[in-house]
Structure formats: C-alpha cells, structure tokens
Amino acid sequence: MALSGIEIYKLLPQTNCKDCEFPTCLAFAMKLAAKQVELSACPHVSEESKARLAESAEPPVRLIEIKANGNSIQAGNEIALFRHEKTFYHKPGLFVRLRDDMESAALIGVVRAVDAYRVGYVGMDLTVDGFAVEACRGDKEAFAETVASVRQNTRRPLILMSRDAAMIAAGLRAIDGENPLLYAADETNWEAMTELAAEHKAPLAVVAPTLEGLADLTQKAKDKGVMDLVIDPAARDFSESLARATQIRRLAIKHNFRPLGFPLIAFPGECDDLVKEAMLAAQAIAKYAGFIVLDHFSAEAFYPLLALRENIYTDPQKPIQVQPGLYEFNNPTPESPVLVTTNFSITYFSVANEVESSGMPAWLVVADAEGMSVLTAWAAGKFDAERIAKDVKRFEVAGKVTRRRIVLPGQVAVLSGELEEELPDWEVKVGPREAVDLPAYMKQVLL
Amino acid sequence: MPIEIPKDKWPGKIRTVTLGATSEQGGSRGKTVTLGGASTLPFMNFEAPMPHPPQIAFELRDRRPDDWSAVVLDVWGGAADDPAVWARAAEEQGADLLQLSLSLTNAQGNPTTPQMAVAATRKVLESSSLPLMVYGPGQAEADNELLVAVAEATKGERLALGICEDKNYRTIVAAALANDHLVVARAPMDVNLSKQLNILITDMGLPPDRILMDPTCGALGYGIEYGYSVMERLRLAALQGDSMTQNPMTVSVGFESWKTKEAKVGADVPSAWGEWTERGIQWETLTAVTLLEAGADLVILRHPESLRRVRLAIQDLASIAQAA
Ligand code: B12
Ligand code: SF4
C-alpha cells in the first residue's frame, strides 16, 4: 500500500538541503506521495529507506506469471476485497490436473480435449489455461516422460507437482527454458525447492496449514531471492477455504502484510465428495484464488465456471458493450427484415447468435443504449422510440431496404405505437420476448 | 512470527425474520423457518457464528408451467400437474420451505380467479407441513386481486407474499398486515431503491421483521455480477448499521437460471456446452453458491439435484472453520 507524505518524510534525511530543488524534505515527500517526482531526485536517501519506499510502491498482492514458451498466465496485483470497490484485475487461471500414473493414451486424450476446448461467450472464446502435472509414482524418469508428453500435446502453461525437489528437477529438465509453477515448498523441503525456483526463475508455491507457517515459508524463500511466490493455505473444504482466503486477502490489502501478499492456489478436486468440485471452484473464483486446479474436466462444469470468471472479473464501472451500428446477418437483401436491439454485450450476442443460427438473412440495428439490457435501458430512458428512430436514421437503414419492416424486442412491446409515429413509413412489428424464440418467429412471421 | 487474524467488528446486525406459524402460533405449519441474525459477512465463522444458516426453497406452480425447461419438468414428472402432489414431493426432496407461483391464466388461457389461487394455496398447505411463500403472476392488478384473497383465506399462517415493488406494494402490504403474513420486497439491483422500498413498507406499519428483501438477481452469464455486487453492498451497509438494509435477502435463483438458453435448450447448441441436464444443474447450482457467498439468506431453486448440492455447500460453509 502506498505511503502517505508524512510517512515518506520520516524516511528522508530531513536536512532540507534543497538538492532536490524543493524548499524542504517535507515538500519533496508530498510530491513523491503524489507520484509527481522520482525518488532519485534526492541524492541523500539511505539504502534502507530506498528499500522501504520501493516495497511500499509494490502492489499488495504480487503479480505472478507462469510462462511456457510464449504462452503465459498471470495472477495477483489485486487491490480490492470487494469488486465494487474498484475491480478485480487478473482472472484466476483454471488448470486441469494430470498424474503420471495415468495410462498414457488416456492422459493424452485429456490433454488434447482440454487444450482444444473453447466456448463462445459474448463474442469471446473462453479457454482453459493450463495443466498441473503431478508425480505420483515416485519415478523421476516416468515423471519427466509424462511432462514431456503433456508438452508435446499442448503449449499451455504448466504446474509441476511433487514435494520431492529431485522429482520437480526431472520435470523441469523435460521443459527446458520454461518457467512453470513449482508446487510445492513446505516446512521440510523448502531449501531444495527454493534453490530450484531460483535456478529456473520459476514461481514457487508454498504450502502450510497455518498463516504463520505460510509467512515463515515466504520469508525464507524471499531471503533466498525467490520473490515470485504463490500460497496454498492447505484448506480443502468450503468453510476453511473461505476463511483463510479472506484472512490472507485482508492481511495483504488492509494491513499491507507483505509475507502473505501473494496469489492463492486452490484445489477444489481435493474434497470429500466430488459433487462439490465445481462449487468449490466457483467459490475460489469469487473469493480470491489466483490459480485453481481441478481434477475433472467436463464441458458442463467448465463452461459455467469460465462464464462466472468473466462475470466476476468485469469492471463494475463499465458494462461490456458492443459498438452501436447496423449489423448484417446471412447476407441480407433489401427485402430482409430489420431487427432492433441494444448494445449491451450479453443482449447483442444473445440476439446475434440466434439470428445467425436461424440461417435467415436479416439486418440488426444495435442502438446506442449505453451498454444496457433491453429493459434496463428502457427503464433508464435510454432505449425509447425516439432513440431507436434516431439510430435508424443515423445508420441510414432506410437506404438499405425496400421493404420497411422493423421488429422490436418483445419486452418493449409498449414502444410500438410511439415508434410508428417516429417512423411513419415503416411497418413496426413486435418480436418474441426471448431471443431463443427468434428463429421460429423469423421463419413463421417474417417471410 | 505470530500473526493476528484480522477480524471485522460491525455495529450492525441482520434482523431475524420467521416464516410460517405452527398450530400453537395460529397457523398449521409443522415447523417455522428463521432467516437472518448474522452479525458479520457470510460464513465468516471465525468472527461470529451464523445463527441461522441460509435456507433453500423449491419453486412450484399452481399448474404445470408452460415455459419451464424440460429438464426440470421431467424430473418432477406428473407431480407438476397438481400442486398438492408437487408440494409433497418437494418436501420429500428436502426443501426447507416452498414458494408457490400463481399463473396469470389456467391451461385453457382463462384468467386465474381468486378462488383458483386460494384453492391452489390450500392444496399446498394441506399436503405439506413447510412454511410457504406465495407470489402473484407479476402483473400489478392480478397480483393484488389474487394475493389479497390468498392472504385472507390463510390468515395467521405467516406466509411470505410477493412480490412488492415500488409501484405495487400497498395492497399486498395491507393484506399482510391484516392477516399476519410477511412480504417480499423486490427492488431492481440498487442499494438505495431496496432501502427506500423497506422504508415505504414499514411506514405503512408493517414491522421490519416481517419483510424479506429481494435485491433481484441475474443468472450466471446473464448479469450475475450486478446482483452479486449489490448484495455485497447491501450486506456491508447493513453491518455498518443502516437499519433499513438489515433484512434477510432472498433470491429467485431457479427462475433466473432456468430461463437462460444454457439451461432451457437441449438441441442445436454448441457441443462445448456439454450435456444438457448436468449443464442446467450446474447453472443453477453455481449461481446459487455464488450468491450465497454474497449474502443470500434464502435461495429459491427448481431442480432437486441442485438442492442436494447446494445443501452440501451450505452445511460445510456454516460449520465452524478450524482456521479460527
Ligand atoms: C442486470 C440488470 C441491471 C444492471 C444493468 C445491466 C446492463 N448493463 O444493462 C443494473 C444493476 C445497472 C441495472 C440498473 C437498473 N435497472 Co435493471 N435489471 C437488470 C436485470 C437483473 C437483468 C437484465 C439483463 O441483463 N438481462 C439479460 C439481457 C440479455 O436481457 P435483454 O437485454 O432483455 O435481452 C433479452 C430479450 O430482451 C431478447 N431480445 C433482446 N433484443 C431483442 C431484439 C429482438 C428483435 C427480439 C425479438 C428479442 C430481443 O433477447 C435477450 C435474451 O432473451 C433485470 C431483471 C431481470 N432479471 O431480468 C433488471 C431490470 C431490467 N432493471 C430494471 C430497472 C427498473 C433498473 C433501473 C431503472 C433501476 C434504477 N432506478 O436504478 C436501473 C437503470 C439503469 C440506470 N439508471 O442507469 C427493471 C425494469 C422494470 C421494467 N419492466 O421497466 C428490471 C426488469 C428489474 C425489475 N424487475 O424491476 N439493472
Ligand atoms: S534533496 Fe533530499 S535531503 Fe535534501 S531537501 Fe531534498 S529531500 Fe531533503
């Protein structure tokens, strides 16, 4: 957390020598707090003060990146406890765990399926971020081979899992030059693990069942020069995971407690009943995880989790919008109908997907409703007959069609009378309430 | 190094609201359900235990719904044809309470009459022992007409009558006042509007411990983030001591989740959506869990498997964490 001017002043020499070209150290401190000058303008700051000031400029939750030849995923750099306070910045990475005791064809099957998985959501292609590969057989060669074969089938970032540093070293050799996350250093193996992390410039996860244990480990790692850390509070149920994640986030953000200022890693698959896995992952998304490792991959669970992650990590200050304008579907002709909707992304894509999949040619006027849904915009006075008519003119729709038919969303049927007045030479129609029913409507009513 | 666990202390507290009345209390319910009472954020058991963990209701209709996802209708089967059978089945599936939604019309398209609404409510009350919430069809005039009749016919049952909105709360609140019922107050995702509606309702003389607050929710993928943040903000305001936001919150998770295309449509959807039934259940379950973390005290669901899963999450969340 940033220091105040007074706090900075206490770290300066307080001699008022004016070498910085400010009249007093206090004046300089105030400018520094306001980020209007650089610390280097004062030639007399002690090394110790420099370090304290540099640390205070760092984000309360450190940004961590897992890198794999060109592909990477970042977590951390968060500054809020609640998304409405500002926003949540770095979406937690979703990983699927693989074990080296899996039958090789099965393992490759999972890797390929997960790697290829992509699901469209409001115009974005959502994908899974990477894989965690765990050594279970106690055989270094086998682990290295598994890591190598995973790497042959995906370019996504990896997490290497074992408490045995020699095992992790074998895995690292199979993906030379990458910076995977090493999981994990604990009370007993931390020295060897820290050395490996330092040598390979790889981020390191530390695991301990108490906050003190975690802080001790991060401190020890930092003393050895490993700064890129991830923490696993070793809680696996809902209640304790939530408690620990909240405590750690609060300590980092409200108390500027550096030893716990790192992203969390969660393992929702390590629960007592597998039906809980997706729910625990959902909790981890909303409540502060930076990396989430699931044990089971299914489209039914990953699609909602990926969508939830988008939702929680959107900026609450600005709704996701599309550009207002006239959009074309399935090569419309001057005979094709004109549909109207708003420029809220979720609204636009619900409609666009249906129109497109209907195979029927159509024009779509996306009115400038300031990024709001149909009813929200209507209630806020941003989607009325006047606005629609204005956008129909602005996008020169009349010049594109000979048959002037315009279809309103069913939820704003009340606008049809006024729109008839605004657009006198148009036939105003009211469509279905839900976009799902558009294809049928277009086939029956709009021929 | 010893670390002091950061614990929040709040001046405010969520009110307790009790639904249903047993025969000793002037009703006919086998038990009552109490919501609220929390003195800290959801499931922060290391600060203060949650005296009344969140509860789960099933939504039923007075007749087989025309617009529900086939996944949900299939699992209830013939029970959905008769509110009495449906209510019994819902109780057997483990609901804490029931929420009956009245339809605007009967299957033939004729308007639901007050007599029909009362008959459906009676059937549910007779075949189940659970506390009950009754929602009108969602159109001001019909809501007033049907809910007043239901309220009078069930005096003393401490039903929760819904939905009171800013334009349409007076008649429903008056009916609740006169007949010992509660109300559900719904505002469109806005802290101040929720607060204002609670003020208007209490100004009519209804005690605040007879109001459930519905902040309006969106389903996962369809605006859940707005509801989530408004609920977090309402809960924070309540704990900070703002009296008119201190009511327990209820959310219609089943209604919102099962109207999404993901939950409603099985054919001609991308293969990346996965298998239909499981997808629908995940949609409802994950929406519920996310909103519980934001402060929901009551989630209203539609699918029995979702209830089973969400119950597991609540049981675990409400247990005392070892991390204390
Ligand atoms: C999320 C939300 C918000 C968000 C805004 C999100 C956004 N960017 O738009 C926030 C919290 C900001 C908000 C604010 C308000 N809201 Co609001 N909000 C909602 C909520 C929960 C969901 C809306 C949504 O995103 N739906 C999903 C999208 C995809 O739906 P859609 O745009 O309607 O599109 C569907 C259909 O219309 C159809 N469709 C769309 N286009 C077309 C085109 C054609 C041709 C066809 C055929 C079909 C079609 O397809 C889509 C999918 O089926 C609804 C209640 C609910 N659960 O529905 C209330 C709701 C819309 N809000 C409402 C209100 C009153 C407001 C406020 C005015 C409250 C206030 N006074 O502050 C404000 C207005 C904003 C402002 N003043 O700035 C009311 C509107 C009441 C009414 N009937 O008039 C609602 C219905 C809640 C309620 N029951 O009271 N809201
Ligand atoms: S140069 Fe440094 S010591 Fe001198 S006045 Fe400026 S801040 Fe103070």
mmCIF file of N, CA and C in Angstrom, chain B residues 203-278:
data_model
loop_
_atom_site.group_PDB
_atom_site.id
_atom_site.type_symbol
_atom_site.label_atom_id
_atom_site.label_comp_id
_atom_site.label_asym_id
_atom_site.label_seq_id
_atom_site.Cartn_x
_atom_site.Cartn_y
_atom_site.Cartn_z
ATOM 1 N N ASP B 203 -43.342 2.223 6.762
ATOM 2 C CA ASP B 203 -44.197 3.392 7.009
ATOM 3 C C ASP B 203 -45.675 3.018 7.033
ATOM 4 N N MET B 204 -46.031 1.963 6.356
ATOM 5 C CA MET B 204 -47.430 1.522 6.381
ATOM 6 C C MET B 204 -47.750 0.765 7.669
ATOM 7 N N GLY B 205 -46.742 0.536 8.489
ATOM 8 C CA GLY B 205 -46.995 -0.113 9.777
ATOM 9 C C GLY B 205 -46.581 -1.571 9.851
ATOM 10 N N LEU B 206 -46.046 -2.099 8.783
ATOM 11 C CA LEU B 206 -45.604 -3.499 8.845
ATOM 12 C C LEU B 206 -44.250 -3.548 9.572
ATOM 13 N N PRO B 207 -44.161 -4.348 10.636
ATOM 14 C CA PRO B 207 -42.886 -4.394 11.358
ATOM 15 C C PRO B 207 -41.767 -4.910 10.454
ATOM 16 N N PRO B 208 -40.572 -4.354 10.594
ATOM 17 C CA PRO B 208 -39.471 -4.759 9.710
ATOM 18 C C PRO B 208 -39.140 -6.254 9.784
ATOM 19 N N ASP B 209 -39.481 -6.894 10.894
ATOM 20 C CA ASP B 209 -39.155 -8.322 10.938
ATOM 21 C C ASP B 209 -40.184 -9.170 10.201
ATOM 22 N N ARG B 210 -41.024 -8.496 9.400
ATOM 23 C CA ARG B 210 -41.923 -9.247 8.516
ATOM 24 C C ARG B 210 -41.626 -8.916 7.048
ATOM 25 N N ILE B 211 -40.400 -8.454 6.805
ATOM 26 C CA ILE B 211 -40.018 -8.134 5.415
ATOM 27 C C ILE B 211 -38.782 -8.945 5.001
ATOM 28 N N LEU B 212 -38.906 -9.625 3.876
ATOM 29 C CA LEU B 212 -37.729 -10.236 3.238
ATOM 30 C C LEU B 212 -37.360 -9.334 2.079
ATOM 31 N N MET B 213 -36.065 -9.166 1.863
ATOM 32 C CA MET B 213 -35.613 -8.254 0.828
ATOM 33 C C MET B 213 -35.153 -9.094 -0.369
ATOM 34 N N ASP B 214 -35.692 -8.775 -1.551
ATOM 35 C CA ASP B 214 -35.219 -9.453 -2.764
ATOM 36 C C ASP B 214 -34.492 -8.410 -3.612
ATOM 37 N N PRO B 215 -33.169 -8.454 -3.641
ATOM 38 C CA PRO B 215 -32.421 -7.406 -4.349
ATOM 39 C C PRO B 215 -32.436 -7.614 -5.865
ATOM 40 N N THR B 216 -33.085 -8.665 -6.358
ATOM 41 C CA THR B 216 -33.116 -9.075 -7.768
ATOM 42 C C THR B 216 -31.763 -9.673 -8.151
ATOM 43 N N CYS B 217 -31.813 -10.828 -8.754
ATOM 44 C CA CYS B 217 -30.537 -11.419 -9.163
ATOM 45 C C CYS B 217 -30.555 -11.698 -10.653
ATOM 46 N N GLY B 218 -29.390 -11.881 -11.218
ATOM 47 C CA GLY B 218 -29.280 -12.338 -12.592
ATOM 48 C C GLY B 218 -28.588 -13.677 -12.527
ATOM 49 N N ALA B 219 -28.796 -14.512 -13.551
ATOM 50 C CA ALA B 219 -28.126 -15.811 -13.559
ATOM 51 C C ALA B 219 -26.684 -15.644 -13.997
ATOM 52 N N LEU B 220 -25.919 -16.656 -13.692
ATOM 53 C CA LEU B 220 -24.558 -16.764 -14.187
ATOM 54 C C LEU B 220 -24.559 -16.525 -15.707
ATOM 55 N N GLY B 221 -23.661 -15.686 -16.155
ATOM 56 C CA GLY B 221 -23.589 -15.404 -17.591
ATOM 57 C C GLY B 221 -24.577 -14.340 -18.039
ATOM 58 N N TYR B 222 -25.565 -14.011 -17.209
ATOM 59 C CA TYR B 222 -26.608 -13.058 -17.593
ATOM 60 C C TYR B 222 -26.778 -11.980 -16.529
ATOM 61 N N GLY B 223 -25.666 -11.423 -16.101
ATOM 62 C CA GLY B 223 -25.774 -10.304 -15.166
ATOM 63 C C GLY B 223 -25.615 -10.681 -13.706
ATOM 64 N N ILE B 224 -25.088 -11.869 -13.408
ATOM 65 C CA ILE B 224 -24.925 -12.259 -12.001
ATOM 66 C C ILE B 224 -24.053 -11.246 -11.264
ATOM 67 N N GLU B 225 -23.100 -10.633 -11.975
ATOM 68 C CA GLU B 225 -22.164 -9.736 -11.291
ATOM 69 C C GLU B 225 -22.854 -8.512 -10.699
ATOM 70 N N TYR B 226 -23.933 -8.070 -11.343
ATOM 71 C CA TYR B 226 -24.640 -6.909 -10.800
ATOM 72 C C TYR B 226 -25.323 -7.284 -9.492
ATOM 73 N N GLY B 227 -26.038 -8.416 -9.520
ATOM 74 C CA GLY B 227 -26.721 -8.855 -8.313
ATOM 75 C C GLY B 227 -25.729 -9.145 -7.211
ATOM 76 N N TYR B 228 -24.643 -9.794 -7.568
ATOM 77 C CA TYR B 228 -23.606 -10.161 -6.597
ATOM 78 C C TYR B 228 -23.087 -8.924 -5.872
ATOM 79 N N SER B 229 -22.753 -7.901 -6.633
ATOM 80 C CA SER B 229 -22.180 -6.706 -6.002
ATOM 81 C C SER B 229 -23.216 -5.918 -5.206
ATOM 82 N N VAL B 230 -24.446 -5.877 -5.703
ATOM 83 C CA VAL B 230 -25.474 -5.160 -4.939
ATOM 84 C C VAL B 230 -25.725 -5.883 -3.614
ATOM 85 N N MET B 231 -25.701 -7.209 -3.648
ATOM 86 C CA MET B 231 -25.905 -7.947 -2.396
ATOM 87 C C MET B 231 -24.747 -7.709 -1.429
ATOM 88 N N GLU B 232 -23.541 -7.716 -1.953
ATOM 89 C CA GLU B 232 -22.401 -7.437 -1.065
ATOM 90 C C GLU B 232 -22.526 -6.040 -0.457
ATOM 91 N N ARG B 233 -22.939 -5.089 -1.282
ATOM 92 C CA ARG B 233 -23.045 -3.717 -0.779
ATOM 93 C C ARG B 233 -24.179 -3.581 0.230
ATOM 94 N N LEU B 234 -25.300 -4.256 -0.033
ATOM 95 C CA LEU B 234 -26.405 -4.205 0.927
ATOM 96 C C LEU B 234 -25.983 -4.810 2.262
ATOM 97 N N ARG B 235 -25.255 -5.931 2.186
ATOM 98 C CA ARG B 235 -24.846 -6.588 3.431
ATOM 99 C C ARG B 235 -23.848 -5.724 4.201
ATOM 100 N N LEU B 236 -22.952 -5.083 3.483
ATOM 101 C CA LEU B 236 -21.993 -4.189 4.143
ATOM 102 C C LEU B 236 -22.724 -3.006 4.793
ATOM 103 N N ALA B 237 -23.692 -2.435 4.051
ATOM 104 C CA ALA B 237 -24.448 -1.299 4.607
ATOM 105 C C ALA B 237 -25.170 -1.740 5.871
ATOM 106 N N ALA B 238 -25.754 -2.927 5.829
ATOM 107 C CA ALA B 238 -26.499 -3.431 6.984
ATOM 108 C C ALA B 238 -25.576 -3.584 8.190
ATOM 109 N N LEU B 239 -24.416 -4.169 7.966
ATOM 110 C CA LEU B 239 -23.493 -4.410 9.083
ATOM 111 C C LEU B 239 -22.926 -3.097 9.615
ATOM 112 N N GLN B 240 -22.832 -2.115 8.731
ATOM 113 C CA GLN B 240 -22.361 -0.808 9.191
ATOM 114 C C GLN B 240 -23.425 -0.087 9.994
ATOM 115 N N GLY B 241 -24.639 -0.633 10.037
ATOM 116 C CA GLY B 241 -25.640 -0.075 10.931
ATOM 117 C C GLY B 241 -26.825 0.597 10.245
ATOM 118 N N ASP B 242 -26.915 0.475 8.926
ATOM 119 C CA ASP B 242 -28.032 1.086 8.207
ATOM 120 C C ASP B 242 -29.280 0.211 8.384
ATOM 121 N N SER B 243 -30.175 0.636 9.252
ATOM 122 C CA SER B 243 -31.288 -0.208 9.696
ATOM 123 C C SER B 243 -32.171 -0.719 8.552
ATOM 124 N N MET B 244 -32.432 0.119 7.572
ATOM 125 C CA MET B 244 -33.365 -0.273 6.521
ATOM 126 C C MET B 244 -32.741 -1.178 5.437
ATOM 127 N N THR B 245 -31.524 -1.631 5.685
ATOM 128 C CA THR B 245 -30.964 -2.658 4.789
ATOM 129 C C THR B 245 -30.689 -3.952 5.560
ATOM 130 N N GLN B 246 -31.198 -3.998 6.810
ATOM 131 C CA GLN B 246 -30.827 -5.129 7.668
ATOM 132 C C GLN B 246 -31.758 -6.331 7.564
ATOM 133 N N ASN B 247 -32.482 -6.439 6.459
ATOM 134 C CA ASN B 247 -33.378 -7.582 6.326
ATOM 135 C C ASN B 247 -32.697 -8.743 5.609
ATOM 136 N N PRO B 248 -33.103 -9.957 5.938
ATOM 137 C CA PRO B 248 -32.547 -11.104 5.211
ATOM 138 C C PRO B 248 -32.872 -10.997 3.728
ATOM 139 N N MET B 249 -31.977 -11.548 2.904
ATOM 140 C CA MET B 249 -32.157 -11.448 1.451
ATOM 141 C C MET B 249 -32.579 -12.790 0.854
ATOM 142 N N THR B 250 -33.553 -12.720 -0.070
ATOM 143 C CA THR B 250 -33.979 -13.916 -0.791
ATOM 144 C C THR B 250 -33.747 -13.697 -2.286
ATOM 145 N N VAL B 251 -33.349 -14.737 -2.995
ATOM 146 C CA VAL B 251 -33.130 -14.593 -4.437
ATOM 147 C C VAL B 251 -33.752 -15.746 -5.220
ATOM 148 N N SER B 252 -34.355 -15.409 -6.364
ATOM 149 C CA SER B 252 -35.026 -16.400 -7.216
ATOM 150 C C SER B 252 -34.032 -17.006 -8.201
ATOM 151 N N VAL B 253 -33.153 -17.837 -7.656
ATOM 152 C CA VAL B 253 -32.080 -18.414 -8.463
ATOM 153 C C VAL B 253 -32.621 -19.371 -9.525
ATOM 154 N N GLY B 254 -33.607 -20.188 -9.157
ATOM 155 C CA GLY B 254 -34.158 -21.161 -10.116
ATOM 156 C C GLY B 254 -34.795 -20.445 -11.291
ATOM 157 N N PHE B 255 -35.609 -19.446 -10.995
ATOM 158 C CA PHE B 255 -36.289 -18.681 -12.035
ATOM 159 C C PHE B 255 -35.281 -18.087 -13.014
ATOM 160 N N GLU B 256 -34.251 -17.441 -12.479
ATOM 161 C CA GLU B 256 -33.279 -16.786 -13.367
ATOM 162 C C GLU B 256 -32.433 -17.811 -14.132
ATOM 163 N N SER B 257 -31.989 -18.847 -13.455
ATOM 164 C CA SER B 257 -31.069 -19.796 -14.089
ATOM 165 C C SER B 257 -31.742 -20.608 -15.185
ATOM 166 N N TRP B 258 -32.943 -21.060 -14.902
ATOM 167 C CA TRP B 258 -33.577 -21.973 -15.865
ATOM 168 C C TRP B 258 -34.207 -21.250 -17.037
ATOM 169 N N LYS B 259 -34.197 -19.914 -17.040
ATOM 170 C CA LYS B 259 -34.675 -19.249 -18.257
ATOM 171 C C LYS B 259 -33.511 -18.926 -19.199
ATOM 172 N N THR B 260 -32.281 -19.190 -18.786
ATOM 173 C CA THR B 260 -31.173 -18.963 -19.704
ATOM 174 C C THR B 260 -31.210 -20.020 -20.803
ATOM 175 N N LYS B 261 -30.673 -19.680 -21.942
ATOM 176 C CA LYS B 261 -30.661 -20.634 -23.037
ATOM 177 C C LYS B 261 -29.891 -21.887 -22.641
ATOM 178 N N GLU B 262 -28.819 -21.694 -21.894
ATOM 179 C CA GLU B 262 -27.977 -22.826 -21.498
ATOM 180 C C GLU B 262 -28.773 -23.880 -20.743
ATOM 181 N N ALA B 263 -29.702 -23.430 -19.897
ATOM 182 C CA ALA B 263 -30.452 -24.377 -19.083
ATOM 183 C C ALA B 263 -31.730 -24.832 -19.784
ATOM 184 N N LYS B 264 -32.197 -24.029 -20.714
ATOM 185 C CA LYS B 264 -33.511 -24.288 -21.269
ATOM 186 C C LYS B 264 -33.479 -25.106 -22.552
ATOM 187 N N VAL B 265 -32.398 -24.988 -23.281
ATOM 188 C CA VAL B 265 -32.399 -25.567 -24.623
ATOM 189 C C VAL B 265 -31.432 -26.739 -24.715
ATOM 190 N N GLY B 266 -31.921 -27.853 -25.262
ATOM 191 C CA GLY B 266 -31.089 -29.042 -25.370
ATOM 192 C C GLY B 266 -30.527 -29.272 -26.764
ATOM 193 N N ALA B 267 -31.258 -28.859 -27.790
ATOM 194 C CA ALA B 267 -30.855 -29.182 -29.163
ATOM 195 C C ALA B 267 -30.214 -27.987 -29.856
ATOM 196 N N ASP B 268 -29.415 -28.263 -30.863
ATOM 197 C CA ASP B 268 -28.801 -27.219 -31.692
ATOM 198 C C ASP B 268 -28.022 -26.197 -30.878
ATOM 199 N N VAL B 269 -27.267 -26.666 -29.894
ATOM 200 C CA VAL B 269 -26.407 -25.758 -29.146
ATOM 201 C C VAL B 269 -24.967 -26.226 -29.338
ATOM 202 N N PRO B 270 -23.991 -25.357 -29.076
ATOM 203 C CA PRO B 270 -22.603 -25.756 -29.302
ATOM 204 C C PRO B 270 -22.224 -26.980 -28.459
ATOM 205 N N SER B 271 -21.393 -27.855 -29.015
ATOM 206 C CA SER B 271 -21.015 -29.050 -28.252
ATOM 207 C C SER B 271 -20.186 -28.660 -27.023
ATOM 208 N N ALA B 272 -19.545 -27.494 -27.064
ATOM 209 C CA ALA B 272 -18.756 -27.042 -25.913
ATOM 210 C C ALA B 272 -19.631 -26.719 -24.705
ATOM 211 N N TRP B 273 -20.938 -26.775 -24.866
ATOM 212 C CA TRP B 273 -21.817 -26.547 -23.724
ATOM 213 C C TRP B 273 -22.002 -27.812 -22.886
ATOM 214 N N GLY B 274 -21.657 -28.974 -23.467
ATOM 215 C CA GLY B 274 -21.762 -30.216 -22.710
ATOM 216 C C GLY B 274 -23.190 -30.731 -22.627
ATOM 217 N N GLU B 275 -23.345 -31.744 -21.772
ATOM 218 C CA GLU B 275 -24.633 -32.449 -21.668
ATOM 219 C C GLU B 275 -25.664 -31.546 -20.984
ATOM 220 N N TRP B 276 -26.894 -31.581 -21.517
ATOM 221 C CA TRP B 276 -27.924 -30.607 -21.156
ATOM 222 C C TRP B 276 -28.315 -30.628 -19.670
ATOM 223 N N THR B 277 -28.690 -31.808 -19.163
ATOM 224 C CA THR B 277 -29.195 -31.875 -17.790
ATOM 225 C C THR B 277 -28.143 -31.394 -16.793
ATOM 226 N N GLU B 278 -26.948 -31.939 -16.917
ATOM 227 C CA GLU B 278 -25.887 -31.577 -15.990
ATOM 228 C C GLU B 278 -25.548 -30.078 -16.130
#
